[in-house]
Coordinates of N, CA and C and ligand atoms in Angstrom, one line a residue:
X37 N 67.8 -40.5 -13.5 CA 67.2 -39.4 -13.1 C 66.7 -38.3 -14.7
X38 N 65.3 -38.2 -14.7 CA 65.2 -37.2 -15.7 C 65.2 -36.0 -14.9
X39 N 64.6 -35.8 -13.7 CA 64.4 -34.3 -13.5 C 65.0 -34.6 -11.0
X40 N 65.2 -33.4 -11.8 CA 65.4 -32.9 -10.4 C 64.9 -32.1 -9.3
X41 N 64.7 -31.8 -8.1 CA 64.0 -30.5 -7.2 C 65.2 -30.3 -6.5
X42 N 65.9 -29.0 -6.2 CA 66.3 -28.7 -5.6 C 66.2 -26.7 -4.8
X43 N 65.4 -27.3 -3.5 CA 65.2 -25.9 -3.1 C 63.2 -26.3 -3.7
X44 N 63.4 -24.5 -5.2 CA 61.8 -24.3 -5.0 C 62.2 -24.5 -6.4
X45 N 63.3 -24.7 -7.2 CA 63.1 -25.8 -8.5 C 63.5 -26.9 -8.6
X46 N 63.1 -26.9 -9.5 CA 62.7 -28.4 -10.5 C 63.6 -28.2 -12.3
X47 N 64.6 -29.0 -12.7 CA 65.9 -29.4 -13.3 C 65.7 -30.1 -13.8
X48 N 66.1 -30.5 -15.8 CA 66.1 -31.5 -15.7 C 67.2 -32.2 -16.2
X49 N 67.1 -33.5 -17.1 CA 68.8 -34.0 -17.2 C 69.9 -32.7 -18.4
X50 N 70.3 -32.7 -18.5 CA 71.3 -31.6 -20.0 C 71.8 -32.2 -20.0
X51 N 73.1 -32.5 -19.9 CA 74.1 -33.2 -20.0 C 74.8 -34.3 -19.6
X52 N 74.2 -35.4 -20.0 CA 75.0 -37.3 -18.8 C 76.5 -36.8 -18.9
X53 N 76.6 -37.7 -17.9 CA 78.0 -36.8 -16.9 C 79.4 -37.9 -18.0
X54 N 78.9 -39.0 -19.2 CA 79.4 -39.7 -19.9 C 80.2 -38.5 -20.8
X55 N 79.6 -38.0 -21.2 CA 79.6 -36.3 -22.5 C 80.5 -35.4 -21.7
X56 N 80.1 -35.0 -20.5 CA 81.2 -34.3 -19.5 C 82.7 -34.8 -19.5
X57 N 82.5 -36.1 -20.0 CA 83.7 -36.7 -18.7 C 84.9 -36.6 -20.4
X58 N 84.0 -36.8 -21.6 CA 85.3 -37.5 -22.7 C 85.3 -35.4 -22.9
X59 N 84.9 -35.0 -22.8 CA 85.1 -33.4 -23.2 C 86.2 -33.4 -22.2
X60 N 86.3 -33.4 -21.0 CA 87.5 -33.9 -19.9 C 88.5 -33.7 -20.6
X61 N 88.3 -35.5 -20.7 CA 89.6 -35.7 -21.2 C 90.9 -35.1 -22.9
X62 N 89.6 -34.6 -23.0 CA 89.5 -33.4 -24.4 C 90.8 -32.7 -23.9
X63 N 90.4 -31.8 -22.8 CA 91.1 -30.4 -22.8 C 92.5 -30.6 -21.7
X64 N 92.2 -32.3 -21.2 CA 93.7 -32.4 -20.7 C 94.7 -33.8 -21.5
X65 N 94.2 -33.5 -22.4 CA 94.9 -34.2 -23.3 C 95.8 -32.9 -24.2
X66 N 95.4 -31.6 -24.6 CA 95.6 -30.4 -24.6 C 96.5 -29.3 -23.7
X67 N 96.6 -29.8 -22.3 CA 96.6 -29.5 -21.4 C 97.9 -30.2 -20.7
X68 N 98.4 -31.6 -21.4 CA 98.7 -31.9 -21.1 C 100.7 -31.8 -21.8
X69 N 99.6 -31.3 -23.0 CA 101.0 -31.6 -24.6 C 101.0 -30.0 -23.8
X70 N 101.0 -28.5 -23.7 CA 101.3 -27.6 -23.4 C 102.5 -27.8 -22.8
X71 N 101.8 -27.9 -21.7 CA 103.0 -27.8 -20.3 C 103.7 -29.0 -19.8
X72 N 103.8 -29.9 -21.2 CA 105.0 -30.6 -20.6 C 106.8 -31.0 -20.5
X73 N 106.4 -29.3 -21.2 CA 107.9 -28.5 -20.8 C 107.7 -28.4 -19.3
X74 N 107.2 -28.8 -17.7 CA 106.7 -28.3 -16.6 C 107.7 -28.8 -15.7
X75 N 108.2 -29.1 -15.2 CA 109.6 -29.9 -14.1 C 109.3 -29.4 -12.5
X76 N 109.8 -30.2 -11.9 CA 109.3 -30.6 -10.1 C 110.3 -28.6 -9.8
X77 N 111.2 -28.1 -10.8 CA 111.5 -27.1 -10.5 C 110.2 -26.1 -10.6
X78 N 109.8 -25.8 -11.2 CA 109.5 -25.1 -12.7 C 107.3 -25.5 -12.6
X79 N 107.2 -26.1 -11.6 CA 105.3 -26.9 -11.8 C 104.8 -25.6 -12.6
X80 N 104.0 -25.9 -12.8 CA 102.4 -25.2 -13.4 C 101.7 -25.3 -12.0
X81 N 101.0 -24.0 -11.3 CA 100.2 -24.2 -10.2 C 98.9 -24.6 -11.2
X82 N 98.0 -25.3 -10.4 CA 96.6 -25.5 -11.0 C 95.9 -24.8 -10.5
X83 N 95.3 -23.6 -10.4 CA 94.5 -23.1 -9.3 C 93.3 -23.4 -9.9
X84 N 92.4 -23.6 -8.7 CA 91.0 -24.1 -8.6 C 90.1 -22.6 -7.7
X85 N 89.2 -23.0 -8.1 CA 88.5 -21.6 -7.6 C 87.2 -22.7 -7.1
X86 N 87.3 -22.2 -5.9 CA 85.9 -23.2 -5.4 C 84.7 -22.5 -5.6
X87 N 82.9 -23.2 -4.9 CA 83.2 -24.5 -4.7 C 82.8 -25.3 -6.2
X88 N 82.4 -24.2 -6.9 CA 81.9 -24.9 -7.9 C 83.8 -25.7 -8.9
X89 N 84.8 -25.3 -8.6 CA 85.5 -25.9 -9.8 C 86.3 -27.5 -9.3
X90 N 85.3 -28.0 -8.2 CA 85.9 -28.9 -7.3 C 85.5 -29.6 -7.8
X91 N 84.9 -30.7 -8.6 CA 84.9 -31.4 -9.1 C 85.8 -31.6 -10.8
X92 N 85.1 -30.6 -12.1 CA 85.7 -30.2 -12.6 C 87.1 -30.3 -12.8
X93 N 88.1 -29.8 -11.1 CA 89.5 -29.9 -11.3 C 89.9 -32.2 -10.2
X94 N 89.6 -32.4 -10.1 CA 89.6 -33.1 -9.6 C 89.7 -34.0 -10.4
X95 N 88.9 -33.7 -11.9 CA 88.6 -34.8 -13.4 C 90.0 -34.4 -13.4
X96 N 90.8 -33.5 -14.1 CA 91.7 -33.1 -14.6 C 92.5 -33.1 -14.1
X97 N 93.1 -33.9 -12.9 CA 93.7 -34.2 -11.4 C 94.7 -35.7 -11.8
X98 N 94.0 -35.9 -12.2 CA 92.6 -37.7 -12.9 C 93.7 -38.1 -14.0
X99 N 93.9 -37.4 -15.0 CA 94.4 -37.0 -16.2 C 94.9 -35.8 -16.5
X100 N 95.8 -35.1 -15.7 CA 97.2 -34.7 -16.4 C 97.9 -34.9 -15.5
X101 N 99.6 -35.4 -16.6 CA 100.6 -35.9 -15.8 C 102.2 -35.1 -15.6
X102 N 101.2 -33.5 -15.9 CA 102.9 -32.7 -16.2 C 103.4 -32.4 -14.5
X103 N 104.0 -31.9 -14.1 CA 104.4 -31.5 -12.2 C 103.9 -30.2 -12.2
X104 N 102.8 -30.5 -11.6 CA 102.0 -29.1 -10.9 C 101.9 -29.0 -9.4
X105 N 101.6 -27.5 -8.8 CA 101.5 -27.4 -7.3 C 99.2 -27.3 -7.4
X106 N 98.6 -27.8 -6.9 CA 97.6 -27.1 -6.7 C 97.0 -26.7 -5.2
X107 N 96.1 -25.3 -5.8 CA 96.6 -23.9 -4.7 C 94.6 -23.4 -5.3
X108 N 93.9 -23.5 -3.8 CA 92.5 -22.6 -4.8 C 92.3 -21.0 -4.1
X109 N 91.3 -20.3 -4.6 CA 91.2 -19.3 -4.3 C 89.9 -19.7 -4.4
X110 N 88.4 -18.4 -4.2 CA 87.2 -18.6 -3.8 C 86.3 -17.0 -4.1
X111 N 86.4 -16.7 -5.2 CA 85.4 -15.7 -5.5 C 84.2 -15.7 -5.8
X112 N 83.0 -14.9 -5.5 CA 82.3 -15.4 -6.1 C 80.6 -13.9 -6.0
X113 N 79.8 -14.4 -7.3 CA 79.4 -13.2 -8.3 C 77.5 -14.1 -7.5
X114 N 77.4 -14.9 -8.4 CA 76.7 -15.0 -7.9 C 74.9 -14.7 -7.2
X115 N 74.0 -14.8 -7.3 CA 73.5 -15.2 -6.3 C 71.6 -16.1 -6.4
X116 N 72.1 -16.6 -6.0 CA 70.5 -17.3 -6.5 C 70.7 -17.5 -8.6
X117 N 69.7 -17.6 -8.8 CA 70.0 -18.0 -10.3 C 70.7 -17.1 -11.6
X118 N 71.3 -15.4 -11.3 CA 71.7 -14.8 -11.8 C 73.3 -14.1 -11.2
X119 N 74.4 -13.8 -12.0 CA 75.3 -12.9 -11.7 C 74.8 -10.8 -10.8
X120 N 75.6 -11.3 -9.7 CA 75.0 -10.1 -9.4 C 75.9 -8.6 -10.2
X121 N 76.9 -9.4 -10.2 CA 78.1 -8.1 -10.6 C 79.4 -8.0 -10.3
X122 N 78.4 -7.6 -8.9 CA 79.9 -7.9 -8.4 C 80.4 -9.2 -7.5
X123 N 82.2 -9.2 -8.0 CA 82.9 -9.9 -7.3 C 83.5 -9.8 -6.0
X124 N 83.8 -10.7 -5.1 CA 83.5 -10.6 -3.5 C 84.3 -11.2 -3.4
X125 N 85.9 -11.5 -3.0 CA 86.6 -12.1 -3.1 C 86.9 -13.3 -1.1
X126 N 86.3 -14.4 -1.2 CA 86.0 -15.1 0.3 C 87.2 -15.8 1.1
X127 N 87.5 -16.3 -0.4 CA 89.3 -17.2 -0.1 C 90.1 -16.2 -1.1
X128 N 91.5 -15.5 -0.1 CA 92.4 -14.9 -1.4 C 92.7 -16.0 -2.8
X129 N 93.3 -15.3 -3.2 CA 94.8 -16.4 -4.4 C 96.0 -16.2 -2.9
X130 N 96.4 -17.6 -3.5 CA 97.5 -17.3 -2.5 C 99.2 -16.6 -3.7
X131 N 99.4 -16.1 -2.1 CA 100.4 -15.0 -3.0 C 101.5 -15.2 -3.4
X132 N 101.9 -16.1 -3.3 CA 103.8 -16.2 -3.9 C 103.6 -16.7 -5.1
X133 N 102.9 -15.8 -6.3 CA 102.9 -16.5 -7.0 C 103.9 -15.9 -8.6
X134 N 104.0 -15.3 -8.3 CA 105.4 -14.4 -8.9 C 106.1 -15.3 -10.0
X135 N 106.0 -15.3 -10.8 CA 106.8 -16.5 -12.0 C 106.7 -17.6 -12.4
X136 N 105.4 -17.6 -12.2 CA 104.4 -19.2 -12.6 C 103.7 -19.0 -13.6
X137 N 103.6 -19.9 -13.8 CA 102.5 -20.8 -15.1 C 100.9 -20.9 -15.2
X138 N 100.5 -20.2 -14.4 CA 98.6 -20.1 -13.8 C 98.1 -20.8 -14.8
X139 N 97.2 -22.1 -14.5 CA 95.9 -22.4 -14.4 C 94.8 -22.6 -14.3
X140 N 94.2 -21.1 -14.6 CA 93.1 -20.6 -14.0 C 91.7 -22.4 -14.6
X141 N 91.5 -22.8 -13.4 CA 90.1 -23.8 -13.5 C 89.0 -23.3 -12.6
X142 N 87.9 -24.0 -13.1 CA 87.1 -22.8 -13.3 C 85.4 -23.6 -13.7
X143 N 84.7 -23.8 -12.9 CA 82.9 -24.0 -13.8 C 82.7 -24.3 -14.9
X144 N 82.4 -23.2 -14.9 CA 81.7 -22.0 -16.1 C 82.0 -20.6 -16.1
X145 N 82.8 -20.4 -17.2 CA 82.4 -17.9 -16.9 C 80.7 -18.2 -17.9
X146 N 81.0 -16.8 -17.2 CA 79.1 -16.4 -17.4 C 78.6 -14.8 -18.0
X147 N 79.5 -14.0 -17.3 CA 79.6 -12.4 -17.4 C 81.3 -12.6 -17.9
X148 N 81.9 -13.3 -17.5 CA 83.7 -13.4 -17.4 C 84.1 -11.7 -16.0
X149 N 82.5 -11.7 -15.4 CA 83.1 -11.0 -14.5 C 85.1 -11.1 -13.7
X150 N 84.0 -12.8 -13.0 CA 84.8 -13.0 -12.5 C 86.1 -13.6 -12.4
X151 N 86.3 -14.4 -13.8 CA 88.0 -14.2 -14.6 C 88.3 -12.6 -14.6
X152 N 88.1 -11.8 -15.5 CA 88.7 -11.3 -15.6 C 89.1 -10.1 -14.0
X153 N 88.1 -10.3 -13.2 CA 88.7 -9.9 -11.7 C 90.3 -10.8 -11.3
X154 N 90.3 -12.4 -11.7 CA 91.0 -13.1 -11.0 C 92.3 -13.1 -12.4
X155 N 92.0 -12.5 -13.5 CA 93.4 -12.1 -13.8 C 94.3 -11.3 -14.6
X156 N 92.9 -10.0 -13.4 CA 93.4 -8.9 -12.9 C 94.4 -9.0 -11.6
X157 N 93.8 -10.0 -10.6 CA 95.0 -10.2 -9.9 C 96.1 -10.5 -9.8
X158 N 95.7 -11.4 -10.9 CA 97.2 -12.8 -11.5 C 97.9 -11.0 -12.0
X159 N 98.1 -10.3 -12.8 CA 99.3 -9.4 -13.0 C 99.4 -9.1 -11.4
X160 N 98.4 -8.1 -11.3 CA 99.1 -7.6 -9.8 C 100.2 -8.8 -9.3
X161 N 99.5 -9.8 -9.2 CA 100.5 -10.3 -7.8 C 102.5 -11.0 -9.7
X162 N 102.1 -10.8 -10.4 CA 103.4 -11.1 -11.3 C 103.3 -12.3 -12.1
X163 N 102.6 -12.8 -12.3 CA 102.3 -14.6 -13.0 C 103.8 -14.3 -14.5
X164 N 104.3 -15.1 -14.7 CA 104.3 -15.5 -15.7 C 103.6 -15.5 -16.7
X165 N 102.6 -16.3 -17.0 CA 102.0 -16.8 -17.6 C 99.9 -17.7 -17.0
X166 N 98.9 -16.2 -17.3 CA 97.7 -17.4 -16.5 C 97.4 -17.6 -17.5
X167 N 96.6 -18.7 -18.0 CA 95.6 -19.8 -19.0 C 94.7 -19.7 -18.4
X168 N 93.2 -19.9 -18.8 CA 91.5 -20.1 -18.1 C 91.1 -21.6 -18.9
X169 N 91.3 -21.7 -17.7 CA 91.1 -23.2 -18.4 C 88.8 -24.3 -17.5
X170 N 88.0 -23.7 -18.7 CA 87.0 -23.4 -17.9 C 86.2 -24.6 -18.5
X171 N 85.6 -25.6 -17.0 CA 83.6 -26.4 -18.1 C 83.5 -26.4 -18.3
X172 N 82.9 -25.3 -19.0 CA 81.8 -24.7 -20.0 C 81.5 -22.8 -19.9
X173 N 81.5 -22.5 -20.6 CA 81.0 -21.6 -21.1 C 79.8 -21.1 -21.8
X174 N 79.4 -19.3 -21.1 CA 78.2 -19.3 -21.7 C 77.7 -18.2 -23.0
X175 N 78.5 -18.6 -24.0 CA 79.4 -17.8 -24.6 C 78.4 -16.6 -25.2
X176 N 77.1 -17.1 -25.1 CA 76.1 -15.9 -25.3 C 76.0 -14.7 -24.4
X177 N 76.6 -14.8 -23.8 CA 76.7 -14.0 -23.0 C 77.8 -13.0 -21.9
X178 N 79.1 -13.8 -23.2 CA 80.6 -13.8 -22.6 C 80.9 -12.5 -23.1
X179 N 81.3 -12.0 -22.9 CA 81.1 -10.3 -23.6 C 82.7 -10.0 -22.6
X180 N 84.5 -10.0 -22.3 CA 85.0 -10.3 -22.0 C 86.3 -10.0 -23.7
X181 N 86.7 -9.6 -23.1 CA 88.5 -9.6 -23.2 C 89.3 -10.7 -23.7
X182 N 89.5 -11.4 -22.1 CA 89.9 -11.9 -21.3 C 89.9 -13.9 -22.5
X183 N 91.2 -14.3 -22.9 CA 91.2 -15.4 -23.8 C 90.5 -16.4 -22.6
X184 N 89.4 -17.2 -23.9 CA 89.4 -18.9 -22.5 C 90.3 -19.3 -23.2
X185 N 90.7 -20.3 -22.9 CA 92.6 -20.9 -23.6 C 91.9 -22.6 -24.2
X186 N 90.8 -22.8 -22.9 CA 91.1 -24.3 -22.6 C 89.2 -24.3 -22.5
X187 N 88.6 -24.7 -22.9 CA 86.8 -24.9 -22.9 C 86.3 -26.0 -23.0
X188 N 86.4 -27.1 -22.2 CA 85.7 -28.1 -22.5 C 84.4 -28.2 -23.1
X189 N 83.5 -27.9 -22.6 CA 81.8 -27.3 -23.6 C 81.2 -26.2 -22.6
X190 N 80.5 -25.6 -24.4 CA 79.7 -25.0 -24.7 C 78.3 -25.0 -23.8
X191 N 77.9 -23.9 -23.4 CA 76.0 -24.5 -23.1 C 75.3 -23.0 -23.5
X192 N 74.0 -23.3 -23.9 CA 73.9 -22.0 -23.8 C 72.5 -20.8 -22.7
X193 N 72.2 -20.0 -22.7 CA 72.3 -19.1 -21.6 C 71.3 -19.3 -20.4
X194 N 71.5 -20.7 -20.3 CA 70.6 -20.9 -18.6 C 71.3 -21.1 -18.1
X195 N 69.8 -21.3 -16.7 CA 70.4 -21.7 -15.5 C 70.5 -22.8 -14.9
X196 N 72.5 -23.6 -15.6 CA 72.5 -24.7 -14.9 C 72.8 -25.6 -13.5
X197 N 72.5 -27.0 -12.7 CA 73.7 -27.4 -12.2 C 74.1 -28.8 -12.4
X198 N 74.9 -29.3 -11.1 CA 75.4 -30.5 -11.3 C 77.0 -30.0 -11.6
X199 N 77.7 -31.0 -10.7 CA 78.4 -31.7 -11.5 C 79.7 -31.0 -10.4
X200 N 79.2 -30.3 -9.5 CA 79.1 -28.8 -8.9 C 79.0 -27.4 -8.8
X201 N 78.1 -27.3 -10.0 CA 77.8 -26.6 -10.0 C 76.8 -25.9 -9.1
X202 N 76.1 -25.2 -8.7 CA 74.9 -25.4 -7.5 C 74.1 -24.7 -8.1
X203 N 73.1 -24.4 -6.9 CA 71.8 -23.7 -7.0 C 72.1 -23.2 -4.9
X204 N 72.3 -21.8 -5.2 CA 72.0 -21.8 -3.3 C 73.1 -23.1 -3.0
X205 N 73.7 -23.6 -2.9 CA 74.6 -24.2 -3.1 C 74.3 -25.6 -2.3
X206 N 73.4 -26.0 -3.3 CA 72.5 -27.1 -3.2 C 72.3 -27.6 -4.7
X207 N 73.1 -28.8 -4.7 CA 73.2 -29.8 -6.1 C 75.0 -30.1 -7.4
X208 N 75.7 -30.4 -6.3 CA 76.6 -29.6 -6.1 C 77.2 -30.9 -7.0
X209 N 76.2 -31.9 -5.7 CA 77.1 -33.4 -5.5 C 76.3 -34.2 -6.8
X210 N 75.3 -33.5 -8.2 CA 74.8 -34.6 -8.5 C 76.3 -34.7 -9.8
X211 N 75.7 -35.8 -10.1 CA 77.1 -36.0 -11.4 C 76.8 -35.8 -12.5
X212 N 75.5 -35.2 -13.0 CA 75.0 -34.8 -14.3 C 74.9 -33.2 -14.8
X213 N 74.7 -32.7 -15.6 CA 74.5 -31.3 -15.2 C 73.1 -31.4 -15.8
X214 N 72.3 -30.7 -15.3 CA 70.3 -30.4 -15.9 C 70.8 -29.1 -14.7
X215 N 69.3 -28.4 -16.8 CA 69.3 -27.3 -16.6 C 68.1 -26.6 -16.4
X216 N 67.1 -26.0 -15.1 CA 66.5 -25.7 -15.5 C 65.1 -26.1 -15.7
X217 N 64.0 -26.1 -15.8 CA 63.5 -26.9 -16.0 C 62.0 -25.3 -16.3
X218 N 61.8 -24.4 -16.9 CA 61.2 -23.7 -17.1 C 59.9 -23.7 -18.5
Ligands
IMP343 P1 80.6 -14.9 -14.0 O1 81.9 -13.9 -12.6 O2 79.5 -13.3 -14.7 O3 81.2 -15.7 -15.2 O4 79.9 -15.7 -13.3 C1 81.1 -17.0 -13.0 C2 80.3 -17.7 -11.8 O5 79.3 -17.7 -12.0 C3 80.8 -19.5 -12.5 O6 81.7 -19.9 -11.2 C4 79.7 -19.8 -10.8 O7 80.2 -20.2 -9.4 C5 77.9 -18.8 -11.2 N1 77.5 -19.7 -12.6 C6 77.5 -18.4 -13.8 N2 76.2 -19.6 -14.6 C7 75.9 -20.6 -13.6 C8 74.7 -20.8 -13.9 O8 74.1 -21.2 -14.6 N3 75.1 -21.9 -12.8 C9 75.4 -21.8 -11.2 N4 76.4 -21.1 -11.9 C10 76.3 -20.3 -12.3
MG344 MG1 77.9 -20.3 -7.5

């Protein structure tokens, strides 16, 4: 499909699924090296940020081989096609993370407000290590100090949907990434 319409907007094909999956292969390979020393007694915590990161998290789960525990939380800052700047907690972070190595799995880092809020909370929970693994980043927009340890792909400052990302909740189930056609 070259174009899709969601609500009142039209989007055009931007990144085909095969390209996304190849980028995920590379990230998973790096994670497998960096977390090879995890054990059943000391597993990594894969912290999936709902809802956008579900597909990325699932694709990672199919590829990573070290012991891990899957957790989820839900923070939100977007309404329609732009960030509100206020990060709301809809499903709180899991409470017992003290001493754990946490991998935050994000769909996209834009202003970075979400990732800053999450890493702050993880510090309060006394995790041993927290790293960010994101499918996408809008480098032109991101201006925070939190290091993005694992980035599958960089995208320009355009509104995109698909592969878990939504426009007012629609479009998450599109397997390629589409960009707003304006
Ligand atoms: P940040 O807090 O500004 O970094 O925004 C991160 C969150 O905003 C992501 O987890 C997404 O849910 C949402 N978001 C940012 N850019 C886009 C986009 O282009 N399409 C869909 N959602 C987006
Ligand atoms: Mg969203």
